[in-house]
Coordinates of C-alpha atoms in Angstrom, one line a residue:
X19 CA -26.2 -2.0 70.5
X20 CA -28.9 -2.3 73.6
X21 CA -30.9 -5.6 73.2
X22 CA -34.3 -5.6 71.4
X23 CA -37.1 -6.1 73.7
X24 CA -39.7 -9.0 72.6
X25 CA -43.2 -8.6 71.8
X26 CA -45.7 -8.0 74.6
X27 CA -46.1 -11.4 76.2
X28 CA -49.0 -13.2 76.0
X29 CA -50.9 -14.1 78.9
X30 CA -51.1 -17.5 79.3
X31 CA -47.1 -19.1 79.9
X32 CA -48.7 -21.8 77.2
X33 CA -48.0 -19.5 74.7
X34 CA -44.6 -18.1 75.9
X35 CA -42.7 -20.3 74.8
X36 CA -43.7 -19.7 71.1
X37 CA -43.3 -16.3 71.6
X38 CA -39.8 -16.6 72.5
X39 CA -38.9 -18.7 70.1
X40 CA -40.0 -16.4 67.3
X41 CA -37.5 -13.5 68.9
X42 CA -35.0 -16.0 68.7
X43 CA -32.9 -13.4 67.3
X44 CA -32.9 -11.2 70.1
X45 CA -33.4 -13.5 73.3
X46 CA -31.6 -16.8 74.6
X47 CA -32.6 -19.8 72.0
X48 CA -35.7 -21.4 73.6
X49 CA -35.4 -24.7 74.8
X50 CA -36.3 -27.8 72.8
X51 CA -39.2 -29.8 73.3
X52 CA -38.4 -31.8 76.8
X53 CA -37.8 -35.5 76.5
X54 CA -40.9 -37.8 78.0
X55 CA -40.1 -37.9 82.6
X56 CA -38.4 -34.4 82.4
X57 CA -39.8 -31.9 85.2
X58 CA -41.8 -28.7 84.1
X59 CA -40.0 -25.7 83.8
X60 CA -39.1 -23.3 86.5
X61 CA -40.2 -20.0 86.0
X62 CA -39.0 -17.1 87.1
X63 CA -40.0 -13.0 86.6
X64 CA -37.5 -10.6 87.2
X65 CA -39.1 -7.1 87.4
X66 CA -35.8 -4.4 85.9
X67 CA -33.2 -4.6 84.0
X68 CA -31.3 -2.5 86.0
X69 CA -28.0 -3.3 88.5
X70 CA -30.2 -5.5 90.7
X71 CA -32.9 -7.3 88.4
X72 CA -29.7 -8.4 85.9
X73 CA -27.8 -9.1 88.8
X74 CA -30.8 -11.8 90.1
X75 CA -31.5 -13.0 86.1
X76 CA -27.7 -13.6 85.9
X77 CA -27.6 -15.7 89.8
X78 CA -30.8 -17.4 88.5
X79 CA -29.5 -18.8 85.6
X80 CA -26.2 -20.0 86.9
X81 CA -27.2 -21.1 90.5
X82 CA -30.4 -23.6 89.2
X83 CA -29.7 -27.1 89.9
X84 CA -27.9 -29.0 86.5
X85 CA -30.4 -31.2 84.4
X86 CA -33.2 -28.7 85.4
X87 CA -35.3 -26.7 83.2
X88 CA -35.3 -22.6 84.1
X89 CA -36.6 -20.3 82.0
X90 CA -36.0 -16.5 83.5
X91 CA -38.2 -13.8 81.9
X92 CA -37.0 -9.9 82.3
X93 CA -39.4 -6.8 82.4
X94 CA -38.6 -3.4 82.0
X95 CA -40.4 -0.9 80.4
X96 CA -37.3 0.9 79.5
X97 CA -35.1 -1.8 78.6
X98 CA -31.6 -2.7 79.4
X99 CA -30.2 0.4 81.7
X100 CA -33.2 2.2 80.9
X101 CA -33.6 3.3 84.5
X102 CA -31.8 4.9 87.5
X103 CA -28.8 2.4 87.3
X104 CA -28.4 3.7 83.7
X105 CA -27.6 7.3 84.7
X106 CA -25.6 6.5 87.5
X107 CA -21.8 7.8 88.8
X108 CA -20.6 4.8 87.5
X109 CA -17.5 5.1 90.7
X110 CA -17.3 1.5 92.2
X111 CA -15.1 1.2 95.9
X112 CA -15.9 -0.5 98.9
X113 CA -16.3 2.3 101.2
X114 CA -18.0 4.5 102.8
X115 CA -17.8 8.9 102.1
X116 CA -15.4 8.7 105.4
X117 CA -13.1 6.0 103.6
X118 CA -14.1 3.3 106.0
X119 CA -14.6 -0.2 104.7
X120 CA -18.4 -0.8 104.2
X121 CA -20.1 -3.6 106.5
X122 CA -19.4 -7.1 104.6
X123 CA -17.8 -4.8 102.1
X124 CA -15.2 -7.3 101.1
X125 CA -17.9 -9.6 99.8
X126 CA -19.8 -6.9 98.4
X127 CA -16.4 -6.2 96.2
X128 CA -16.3 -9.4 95.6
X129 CA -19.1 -10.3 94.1
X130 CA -19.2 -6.9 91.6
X131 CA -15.9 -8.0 90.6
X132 CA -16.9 -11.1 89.5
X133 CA -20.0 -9.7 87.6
X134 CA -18.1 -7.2 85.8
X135 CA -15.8 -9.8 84.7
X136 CA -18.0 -11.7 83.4
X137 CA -19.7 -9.0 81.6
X138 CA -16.5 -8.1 80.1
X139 CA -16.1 -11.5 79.0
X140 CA -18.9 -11.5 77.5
X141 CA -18.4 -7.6 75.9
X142 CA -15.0 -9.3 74.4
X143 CA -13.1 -6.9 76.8
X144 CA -11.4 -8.6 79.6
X145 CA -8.9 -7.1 81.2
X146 CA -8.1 -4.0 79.3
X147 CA -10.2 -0.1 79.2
X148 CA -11.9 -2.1 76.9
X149 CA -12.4 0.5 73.5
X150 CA -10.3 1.5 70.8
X151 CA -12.1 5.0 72.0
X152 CA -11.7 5.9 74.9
X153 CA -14.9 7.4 75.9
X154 CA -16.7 4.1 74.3
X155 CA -15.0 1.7 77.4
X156 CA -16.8 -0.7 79.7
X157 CA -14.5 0.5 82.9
X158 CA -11.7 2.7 83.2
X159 CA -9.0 0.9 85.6
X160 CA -7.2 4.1 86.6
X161 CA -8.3 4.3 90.5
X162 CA -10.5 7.3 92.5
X163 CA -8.5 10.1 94.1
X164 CA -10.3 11.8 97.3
X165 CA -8.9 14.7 98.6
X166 CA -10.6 16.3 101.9
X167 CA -11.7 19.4 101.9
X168 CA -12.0 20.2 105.9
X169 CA -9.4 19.2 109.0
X170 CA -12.3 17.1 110.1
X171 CA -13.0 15.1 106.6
X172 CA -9.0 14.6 106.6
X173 CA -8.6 13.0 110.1
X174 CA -11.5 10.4 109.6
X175 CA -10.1 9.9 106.2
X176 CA -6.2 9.4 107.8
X177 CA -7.7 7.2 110.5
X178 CA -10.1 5.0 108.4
X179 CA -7.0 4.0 105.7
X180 CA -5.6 2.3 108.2
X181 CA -7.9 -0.4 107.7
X182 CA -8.3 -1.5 103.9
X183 CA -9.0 -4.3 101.5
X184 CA -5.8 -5.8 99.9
X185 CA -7.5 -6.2 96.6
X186 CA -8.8 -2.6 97.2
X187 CA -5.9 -0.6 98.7
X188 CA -5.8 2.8 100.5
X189 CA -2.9 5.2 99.8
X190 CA -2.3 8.0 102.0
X191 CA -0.4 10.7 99.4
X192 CA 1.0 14.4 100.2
X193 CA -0.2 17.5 97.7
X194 CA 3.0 16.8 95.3
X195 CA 2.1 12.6 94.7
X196 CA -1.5 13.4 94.5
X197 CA -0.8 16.6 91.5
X198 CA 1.8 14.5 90.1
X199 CA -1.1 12.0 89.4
X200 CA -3.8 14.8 88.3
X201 CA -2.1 17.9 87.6
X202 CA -3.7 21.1 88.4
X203 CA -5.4 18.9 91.7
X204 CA -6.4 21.2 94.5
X205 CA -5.0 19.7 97.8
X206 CA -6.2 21.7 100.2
X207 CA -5.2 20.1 103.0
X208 CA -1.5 18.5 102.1
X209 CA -3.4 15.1 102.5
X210 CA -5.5 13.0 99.6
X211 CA -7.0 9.7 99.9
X212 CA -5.8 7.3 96.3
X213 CA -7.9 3.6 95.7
X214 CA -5.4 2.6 92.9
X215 CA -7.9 -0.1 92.7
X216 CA -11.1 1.0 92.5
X217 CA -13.3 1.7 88.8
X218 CA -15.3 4.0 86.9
X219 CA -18.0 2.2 85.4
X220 CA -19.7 3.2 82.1
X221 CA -23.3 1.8 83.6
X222 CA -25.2 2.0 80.3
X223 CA -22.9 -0.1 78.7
X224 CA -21.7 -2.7 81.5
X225 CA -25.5 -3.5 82.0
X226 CA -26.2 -4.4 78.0
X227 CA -22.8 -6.4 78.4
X228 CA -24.4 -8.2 81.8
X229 CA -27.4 -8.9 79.9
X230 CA -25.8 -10.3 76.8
X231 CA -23.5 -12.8 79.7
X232 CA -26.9 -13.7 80.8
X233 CA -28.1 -14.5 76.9
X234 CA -24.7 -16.5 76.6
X235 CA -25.2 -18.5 79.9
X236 CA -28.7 -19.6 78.3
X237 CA -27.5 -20.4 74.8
X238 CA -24.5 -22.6 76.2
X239 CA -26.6 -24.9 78.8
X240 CA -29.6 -25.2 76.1
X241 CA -26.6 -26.1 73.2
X242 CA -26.3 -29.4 76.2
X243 CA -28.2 -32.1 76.5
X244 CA -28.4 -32.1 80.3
X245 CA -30.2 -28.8 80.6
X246 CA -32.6 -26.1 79.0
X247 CA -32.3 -22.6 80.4
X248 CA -34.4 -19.3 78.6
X249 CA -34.2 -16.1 79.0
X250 CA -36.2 -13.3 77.5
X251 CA -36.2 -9.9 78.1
X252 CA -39.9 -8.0 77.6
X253 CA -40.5 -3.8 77.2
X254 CA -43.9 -3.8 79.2
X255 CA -45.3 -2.1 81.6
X256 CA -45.9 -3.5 85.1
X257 CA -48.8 -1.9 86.4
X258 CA -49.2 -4.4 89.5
X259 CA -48.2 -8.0 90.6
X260 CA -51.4 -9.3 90.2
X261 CA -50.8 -10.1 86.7
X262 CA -48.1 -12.2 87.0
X263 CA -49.9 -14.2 89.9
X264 CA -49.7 -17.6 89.1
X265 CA -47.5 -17.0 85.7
X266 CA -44.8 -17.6 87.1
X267 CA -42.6 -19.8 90.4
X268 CA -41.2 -16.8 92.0
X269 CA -41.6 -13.3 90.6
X270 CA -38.6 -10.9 92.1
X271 CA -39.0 -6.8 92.3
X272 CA -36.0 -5.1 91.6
X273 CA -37.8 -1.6 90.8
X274 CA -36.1 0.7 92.3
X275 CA -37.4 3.8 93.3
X276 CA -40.6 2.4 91.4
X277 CA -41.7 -0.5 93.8
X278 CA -43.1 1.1 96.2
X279 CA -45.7 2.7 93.6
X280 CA -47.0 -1.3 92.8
X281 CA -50.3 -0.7 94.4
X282 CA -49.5 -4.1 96.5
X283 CA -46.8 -2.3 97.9
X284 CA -47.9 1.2 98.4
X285 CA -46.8 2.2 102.0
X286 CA -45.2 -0.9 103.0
X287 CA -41.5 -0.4 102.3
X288 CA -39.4 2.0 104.2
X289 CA -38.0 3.7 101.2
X290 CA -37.0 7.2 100.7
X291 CA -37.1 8.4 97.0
X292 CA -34.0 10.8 96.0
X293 CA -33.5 12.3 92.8
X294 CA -30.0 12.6 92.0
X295 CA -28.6 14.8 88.7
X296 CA -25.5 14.1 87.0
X297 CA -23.7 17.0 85.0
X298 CA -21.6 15.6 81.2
X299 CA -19.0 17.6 80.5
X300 CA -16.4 17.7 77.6
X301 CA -13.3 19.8 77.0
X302 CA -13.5 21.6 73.7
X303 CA -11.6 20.0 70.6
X304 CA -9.4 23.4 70.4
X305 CA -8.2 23.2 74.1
X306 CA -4.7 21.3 74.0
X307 CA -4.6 21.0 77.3
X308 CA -6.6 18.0 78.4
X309 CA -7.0 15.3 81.1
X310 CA -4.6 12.6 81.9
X311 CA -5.0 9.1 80.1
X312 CA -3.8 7.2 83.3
X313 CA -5.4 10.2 85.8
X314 CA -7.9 8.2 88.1
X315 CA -11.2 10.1 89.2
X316 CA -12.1 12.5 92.0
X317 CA -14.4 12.0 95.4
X318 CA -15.0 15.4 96.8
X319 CA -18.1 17.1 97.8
X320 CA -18.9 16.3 94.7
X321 CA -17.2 13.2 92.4
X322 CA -15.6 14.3 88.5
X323 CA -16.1 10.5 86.6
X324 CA -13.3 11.0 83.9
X325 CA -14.5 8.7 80.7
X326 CA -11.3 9.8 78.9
X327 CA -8.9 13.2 78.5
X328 CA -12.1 15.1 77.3
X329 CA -14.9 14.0 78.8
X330 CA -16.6 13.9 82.5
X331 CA -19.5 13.4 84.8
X332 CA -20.1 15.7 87.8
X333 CA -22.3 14.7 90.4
X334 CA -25.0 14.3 92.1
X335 CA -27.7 16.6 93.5
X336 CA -29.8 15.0 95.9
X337 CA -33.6 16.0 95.9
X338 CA -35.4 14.0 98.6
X339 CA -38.9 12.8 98.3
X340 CA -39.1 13.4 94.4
X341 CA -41.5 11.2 92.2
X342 CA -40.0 12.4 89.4
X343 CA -38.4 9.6 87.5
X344 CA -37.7 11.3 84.0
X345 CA -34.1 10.8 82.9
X346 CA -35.1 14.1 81.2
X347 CA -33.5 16.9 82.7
X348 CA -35.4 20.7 82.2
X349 CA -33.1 23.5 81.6
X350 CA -34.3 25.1 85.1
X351 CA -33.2 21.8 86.7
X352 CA -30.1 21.9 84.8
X353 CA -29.1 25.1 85.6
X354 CA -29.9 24.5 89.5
X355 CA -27.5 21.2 89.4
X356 CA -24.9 23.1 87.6
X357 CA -25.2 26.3 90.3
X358 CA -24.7 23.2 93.1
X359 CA -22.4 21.0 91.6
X360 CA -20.2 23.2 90.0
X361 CA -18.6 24.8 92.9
X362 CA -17.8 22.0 95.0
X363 CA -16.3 20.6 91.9
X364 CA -14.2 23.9 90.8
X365 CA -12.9 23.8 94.4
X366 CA -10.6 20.6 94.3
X367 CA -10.2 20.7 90.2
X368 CA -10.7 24.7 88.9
X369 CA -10.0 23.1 85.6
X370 CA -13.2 22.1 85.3
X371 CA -14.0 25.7 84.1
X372 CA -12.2 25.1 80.8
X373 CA -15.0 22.3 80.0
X374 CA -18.0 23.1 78.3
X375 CA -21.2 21.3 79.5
X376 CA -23.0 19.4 77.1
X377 CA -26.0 17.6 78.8
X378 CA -27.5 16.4 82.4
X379 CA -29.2 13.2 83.2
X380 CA -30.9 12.3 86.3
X381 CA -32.6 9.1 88.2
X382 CA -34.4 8.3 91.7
X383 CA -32.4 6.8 93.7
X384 CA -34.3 3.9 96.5
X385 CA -32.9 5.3 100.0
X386 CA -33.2 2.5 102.8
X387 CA -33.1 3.3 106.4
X388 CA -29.8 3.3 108.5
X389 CA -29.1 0.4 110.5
X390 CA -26.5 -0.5 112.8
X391 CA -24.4 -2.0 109.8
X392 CA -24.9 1.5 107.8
X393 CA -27.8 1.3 105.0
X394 CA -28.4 -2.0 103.5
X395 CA -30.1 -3.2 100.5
X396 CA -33.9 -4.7 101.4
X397 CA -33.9 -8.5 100.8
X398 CA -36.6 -11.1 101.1
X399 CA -40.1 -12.4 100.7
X400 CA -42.7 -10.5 100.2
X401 CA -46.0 -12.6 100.4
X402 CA -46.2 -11.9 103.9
X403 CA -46.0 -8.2 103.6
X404 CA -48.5 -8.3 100.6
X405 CA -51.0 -10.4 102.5
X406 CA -52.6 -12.0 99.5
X407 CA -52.7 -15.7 98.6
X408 CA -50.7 -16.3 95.4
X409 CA -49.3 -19.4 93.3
X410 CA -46.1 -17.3 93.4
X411 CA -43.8 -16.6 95.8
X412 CA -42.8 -12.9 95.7
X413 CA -39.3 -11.5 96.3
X414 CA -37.8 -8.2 96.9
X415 CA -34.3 -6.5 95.9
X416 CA -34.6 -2.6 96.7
X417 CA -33.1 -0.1 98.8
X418 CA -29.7 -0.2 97.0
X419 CA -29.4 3.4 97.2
X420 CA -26.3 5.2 95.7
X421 CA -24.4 2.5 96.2
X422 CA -26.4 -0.1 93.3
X423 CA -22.7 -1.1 91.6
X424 CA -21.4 -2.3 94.7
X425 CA -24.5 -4.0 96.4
X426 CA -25.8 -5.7 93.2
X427 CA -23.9 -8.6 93.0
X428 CA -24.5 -10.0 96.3
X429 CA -27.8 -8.8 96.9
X430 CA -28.5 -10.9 93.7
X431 CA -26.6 -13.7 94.8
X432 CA -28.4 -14.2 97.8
X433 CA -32.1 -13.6 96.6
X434 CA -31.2 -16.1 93.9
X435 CA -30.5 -19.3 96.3
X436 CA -33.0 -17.8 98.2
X437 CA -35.7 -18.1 95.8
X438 CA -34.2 -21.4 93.9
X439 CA -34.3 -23.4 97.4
X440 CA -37.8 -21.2 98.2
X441 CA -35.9 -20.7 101.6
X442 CA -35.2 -16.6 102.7
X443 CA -33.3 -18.2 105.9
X444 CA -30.3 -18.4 102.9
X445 CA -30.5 -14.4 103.0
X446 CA -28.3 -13.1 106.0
X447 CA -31.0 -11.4 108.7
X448 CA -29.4 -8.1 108.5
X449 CA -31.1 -7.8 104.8
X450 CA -34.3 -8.9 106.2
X451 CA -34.6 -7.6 109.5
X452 CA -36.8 -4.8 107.6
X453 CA -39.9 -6.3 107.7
X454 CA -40.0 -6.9 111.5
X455 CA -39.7 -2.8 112.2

């Protein structure tokens, strides 16, 4: 079940803490009252509850010095997943569309690997699909399959597999391996492209198990004598930073598509909006024919997410400078995504005509600029580029793109140590280097 929000927070931090205690049920136990010498609580505001503001709450908590007092405060409008991350693909590899291993994309693996782990940990799934249904799992481990669609596509593919990750492989297969593997495949080039490795992500539901990691981290270091750590999640809207001015040590924006609408930020990040729509589609209960349990997913023009032998996500359109942040998808919309996506999909899996669509969902997705290193996630301080004198220090996570399952856990790793030792020299300059253009 998604996590209940608290009650609007009061203004004054006096009263927080009361607040959260009362939602005990629904939040990390608040701490007790401190002993007599103990230092005041660090407070921290992470704005989302999406890939990269869980991400930061989850770094916060674990990262803050032992015997210390932390208490991390979430807010999202929508809750848990509410936003962009919540609709997304869900596919999770290090590379890029060429099959060419991402800048730092080893530690960029790394560290969404160890976040999904502990979110299954925490979901009671380690290890395994994760569901006695299949279309309820937390990841599917049954690998991506990409197979090119031009001569072009195919030699950059066959060069770039060269080079891979070991704990991310690259298989170069003929047509036969890669239909054995998902019959009725369309090779049309002899020559596909398997990560045996690589995940489909059910986003919704990896994001309310990260938050409930985050819940369980709090509860076991306040059960301790040693340390108090809270954490709170709160359904409000954010309608600018200047009313968490002072509230809180650092406050950290991890908005999306939605920061740069914060009137203290209104044409001062280099963010392009995209909206992107994702197709659902399920194969009807009469068909006997139906997709392989251990068949991994598709990379094409467009991507087929299996979640199971009957159901799948098609995507993504990508509408540039859209403010339109609805999930909600209008029929008219719907039937443009299906007109776009449908095609490129039908052309390396035709089967996909035998499946009935059910629904579409669709999110804005932060595009940051390209860079020598490809485009990276915007990291760093912002009370610079706001230019107003505040008690907090304000922080930014944005710009992660389509790519928000594989840059999330770093990009929170390194804005947390970068905001618990107040110190954005602890943030690699390649993440930063944004605010000097």
């Amino acid at each position: 079940h998604p996590p209940s929000p608290l009650p609007p927070r009061p203004r004054l931090l006096q009263s927080l803490g009361s607040c959260s205690r009362r939602a005990a049920t629904y939040a990390a136990s608040s701490p007790s009252p401190s002993p007599p010498g103990w230092p005041r609580p660090l407070r921290y505001a992470v704005l989302g509850a999406g890939f990269a503001g869980l991400s930061v709450a989850w770094h916060l908590l674990k990262q803050s010095p032992k015997d210390s007092r932390v208490s991390v405060d979430v807010y999202d409008e929508n809750g848990v997943g509410g936003g962009a991350s919540g609709v997304s693909g869900g596919l999770l590899h290090p590379y890029s569309p060429k099959a060419k291993l991402l800048w730092r994309g080893g530690e960029f693996w790394k560290e969404s690997m160890d976040l999904l782990r502990s979110a299954e940990k925490a979901n009671g799934t380690a290890g395994s699909d994760g569901a006695s249904r299949d279309d309820e799992a937390l990841i599917w481990r049954r690998g991506i399959l990409r197979p090119p669609t031009t001569e072009k596509a195919a030699d950059i593919l066959l060069e770039n597999a060269q080079s891979c990750l070991q704990s991310c492989s690259l298989q170069v297969l003929d047509s036969d391996a890669a239909q054995r593997l998902i019959p009725g495949l369309r090779v049309p080039l002899n020559l596909a492209i398997y990560m045996p490795l690589a995940l489909n992500i059910n986003p919704r539901k990896y994001l309310q198990a990260l938050f409930s990691a985050c819940q369980n981290v709090a509860n076991e270091a306040s059960a301790s004598s040693s340390e108090q750590k809270e954490f709170n999640l709160y359904n409000e809207h954010i309608d600018n930073l200047h009313q968490f001015s002072g509230d809180y040590d650092a406050v950290i924006i991890c908005l999306g598509g939605k920061a740069s609408s914060l009137p203290e930020l209104t044409n001062k990040l280099p963010l392009r909006t995209c909206r992107g729509v994702i197709a659902e589609f399920r194969l009807p209960s009469d068909t006997v024919e139906k997709y392989g349990s251990r068949s991994p997913s598709i990379l094409s023009d467009a991507w087929l997410a299996f979640q199971g032998p009957r159901t799948v996500s098609v995507g993504s359109t990508w509408q540039w400078k859209s403010d339109n942040h609805d999930p909600s998808v209008s029929n008219e919309e719907a039937r443009s995504a299906m007109e776009e996506l449908l095609p490129k999909a039908s052309a390396v899996y035709p089967g996909i005509s035998k499946w009935d669509y059910v629904r579409a969902r669709a999110g804005i997705r932060a595009m940051p600029p390209l860079t020598a290193n490809g485009s990276l996630p915007l990291l760093g301080c912002l009370n610079d580029v706001i230019g107003e004198r505040s008690n907090s220090a304000f922080w930014l996570v944005g710009g992660l793109g389509a790519r928000g399952l594989l840059y999330h856990g770093l990009a929170g790793k390194l804005t947390a140590k970068a905001v618990i030792s107040s110190d954005e020299n602890m943030i690699p300059s390649e993440f930063t280097c944004w605010k000097r253009v």
